[in-house]
Coordinates of C-alpha atoms in Angstrom, one line a residue:
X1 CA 138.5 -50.9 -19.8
X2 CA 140.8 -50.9 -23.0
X3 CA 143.0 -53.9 -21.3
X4 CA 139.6 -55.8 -21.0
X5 CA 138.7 -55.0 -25.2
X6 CA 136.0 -53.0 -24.2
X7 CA 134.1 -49.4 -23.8
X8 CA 131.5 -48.2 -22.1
X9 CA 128.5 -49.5 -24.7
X10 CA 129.7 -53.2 -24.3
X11 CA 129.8 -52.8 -20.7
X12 CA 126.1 -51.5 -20.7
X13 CA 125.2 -54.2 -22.8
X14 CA 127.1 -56.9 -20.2
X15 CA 125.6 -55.2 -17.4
X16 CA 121.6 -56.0 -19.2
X17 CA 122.4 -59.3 -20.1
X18 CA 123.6 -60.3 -16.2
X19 CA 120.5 -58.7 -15.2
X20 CA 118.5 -60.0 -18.3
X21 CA 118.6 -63.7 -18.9
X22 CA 116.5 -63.9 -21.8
X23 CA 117.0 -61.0 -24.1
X24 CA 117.4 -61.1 -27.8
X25 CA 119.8 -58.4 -29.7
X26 CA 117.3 -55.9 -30.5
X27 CA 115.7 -55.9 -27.2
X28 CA 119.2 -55.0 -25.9
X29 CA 119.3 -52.3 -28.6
X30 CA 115.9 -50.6 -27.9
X31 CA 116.5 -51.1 -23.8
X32 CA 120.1 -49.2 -24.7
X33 CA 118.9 -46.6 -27.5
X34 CA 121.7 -48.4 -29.7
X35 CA 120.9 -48.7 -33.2
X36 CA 120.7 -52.2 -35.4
X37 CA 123.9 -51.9 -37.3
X38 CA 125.9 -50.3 -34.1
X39 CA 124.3 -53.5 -32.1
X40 CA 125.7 -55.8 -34.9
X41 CA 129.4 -54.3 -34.4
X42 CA 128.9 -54.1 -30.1
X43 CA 128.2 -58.0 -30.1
X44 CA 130.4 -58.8 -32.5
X45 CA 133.2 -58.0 -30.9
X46 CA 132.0 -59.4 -27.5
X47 CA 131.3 -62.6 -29.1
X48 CA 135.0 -62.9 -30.4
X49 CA 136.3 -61.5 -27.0
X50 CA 134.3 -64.6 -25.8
X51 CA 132.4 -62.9 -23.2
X52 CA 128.9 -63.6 -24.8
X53 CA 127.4 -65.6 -27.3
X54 CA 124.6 -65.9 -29.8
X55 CA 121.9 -68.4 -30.0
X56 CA 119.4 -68.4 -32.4
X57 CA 115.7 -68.1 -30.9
X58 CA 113.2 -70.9 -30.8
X59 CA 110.7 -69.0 -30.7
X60 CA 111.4 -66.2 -34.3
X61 CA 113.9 -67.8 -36.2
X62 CA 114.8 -64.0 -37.4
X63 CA 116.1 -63.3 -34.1
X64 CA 119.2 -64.3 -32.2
X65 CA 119.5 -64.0 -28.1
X66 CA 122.2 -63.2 -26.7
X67 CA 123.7 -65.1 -23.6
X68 CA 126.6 -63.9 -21.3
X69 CA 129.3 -66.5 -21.1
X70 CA 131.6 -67.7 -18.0
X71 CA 134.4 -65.3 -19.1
X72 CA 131.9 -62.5 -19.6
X73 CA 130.7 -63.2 -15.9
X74 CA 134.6 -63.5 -14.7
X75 CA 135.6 -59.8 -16.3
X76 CA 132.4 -58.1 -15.1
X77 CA 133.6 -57.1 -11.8
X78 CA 136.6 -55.9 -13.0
X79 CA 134.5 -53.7 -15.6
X80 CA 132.2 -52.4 -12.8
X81 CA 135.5 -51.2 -10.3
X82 CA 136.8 -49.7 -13.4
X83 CA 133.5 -47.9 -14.5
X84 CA 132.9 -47.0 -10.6
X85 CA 136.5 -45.3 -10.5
X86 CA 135.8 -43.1 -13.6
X87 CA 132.4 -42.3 -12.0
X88 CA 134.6 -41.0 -8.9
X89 CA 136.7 -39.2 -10.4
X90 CA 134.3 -37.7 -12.5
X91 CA 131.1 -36.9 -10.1
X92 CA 133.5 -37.2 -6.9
X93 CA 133.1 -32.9 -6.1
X94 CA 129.0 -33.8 -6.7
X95 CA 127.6 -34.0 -3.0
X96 CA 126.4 -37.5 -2.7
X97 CA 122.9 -36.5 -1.9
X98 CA 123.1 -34.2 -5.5
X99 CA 124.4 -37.6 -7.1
X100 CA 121.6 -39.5 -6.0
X101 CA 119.5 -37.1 -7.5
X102 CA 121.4 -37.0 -11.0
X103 CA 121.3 -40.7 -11.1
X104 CA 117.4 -40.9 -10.4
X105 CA 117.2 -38.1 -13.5
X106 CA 119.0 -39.8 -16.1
X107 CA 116.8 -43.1 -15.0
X108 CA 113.8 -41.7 -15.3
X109 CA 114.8 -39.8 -18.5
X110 CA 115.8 -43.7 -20.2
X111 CA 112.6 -45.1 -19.1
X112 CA 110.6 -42.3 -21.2

């Protein structure tokens, strides 16, 4: 996804805030296991790629949510072929039914 700006942490976070509409930046980090500082640097450069942006809570003026833009919409399909391919080619000799499995397992292990 280099030709896009990103890696595979900034398309995790894209992937929350599609499904997430109202999240603030350390919700995103706890949901992801991604620490404050490495959060900072993550939406940082997604914010000067343009594909989200910050906007300061109304609710806890401390915290800043953080919304996925038009161009962070547009490039998300692109990201998900991309991250779909290296899954292939990665877990493609893993018989789908044994994928399934491995997928419900690491789930199940996040939501711990």
């Amino acid at each position: 996804m280099e030709h896009l700006g990103i890696r595979s942490k900034h398309f995790a976070i894209l992937l929350l805030l599609q499904e997430k509409k109202d999240v603030n930046q350390r919700e995103i980090g706890n949901i992801l296991f991604i620490d404050r500082n490495t959060m900072v640097l993550l939406v940082d450069t997604l914010e000067e790629l343009n594909y989200v942006k910050r906007e300061k809570s109304k609710t806890d003026r401390r915290a800043y949510h953080i919304l996925l833009t038009e161009k962070g919409r547009e490039i998300l399909p692109q990201a998900t072929k991309i991250m779909e391919e290296v899954e292939d080619h990665f877990l493609g000799m893993i018989d789908p039914e044994e994928k399934k499995k491995l997928n419900n397992y690491l789930i199940n292990i996040i939501s711990l």
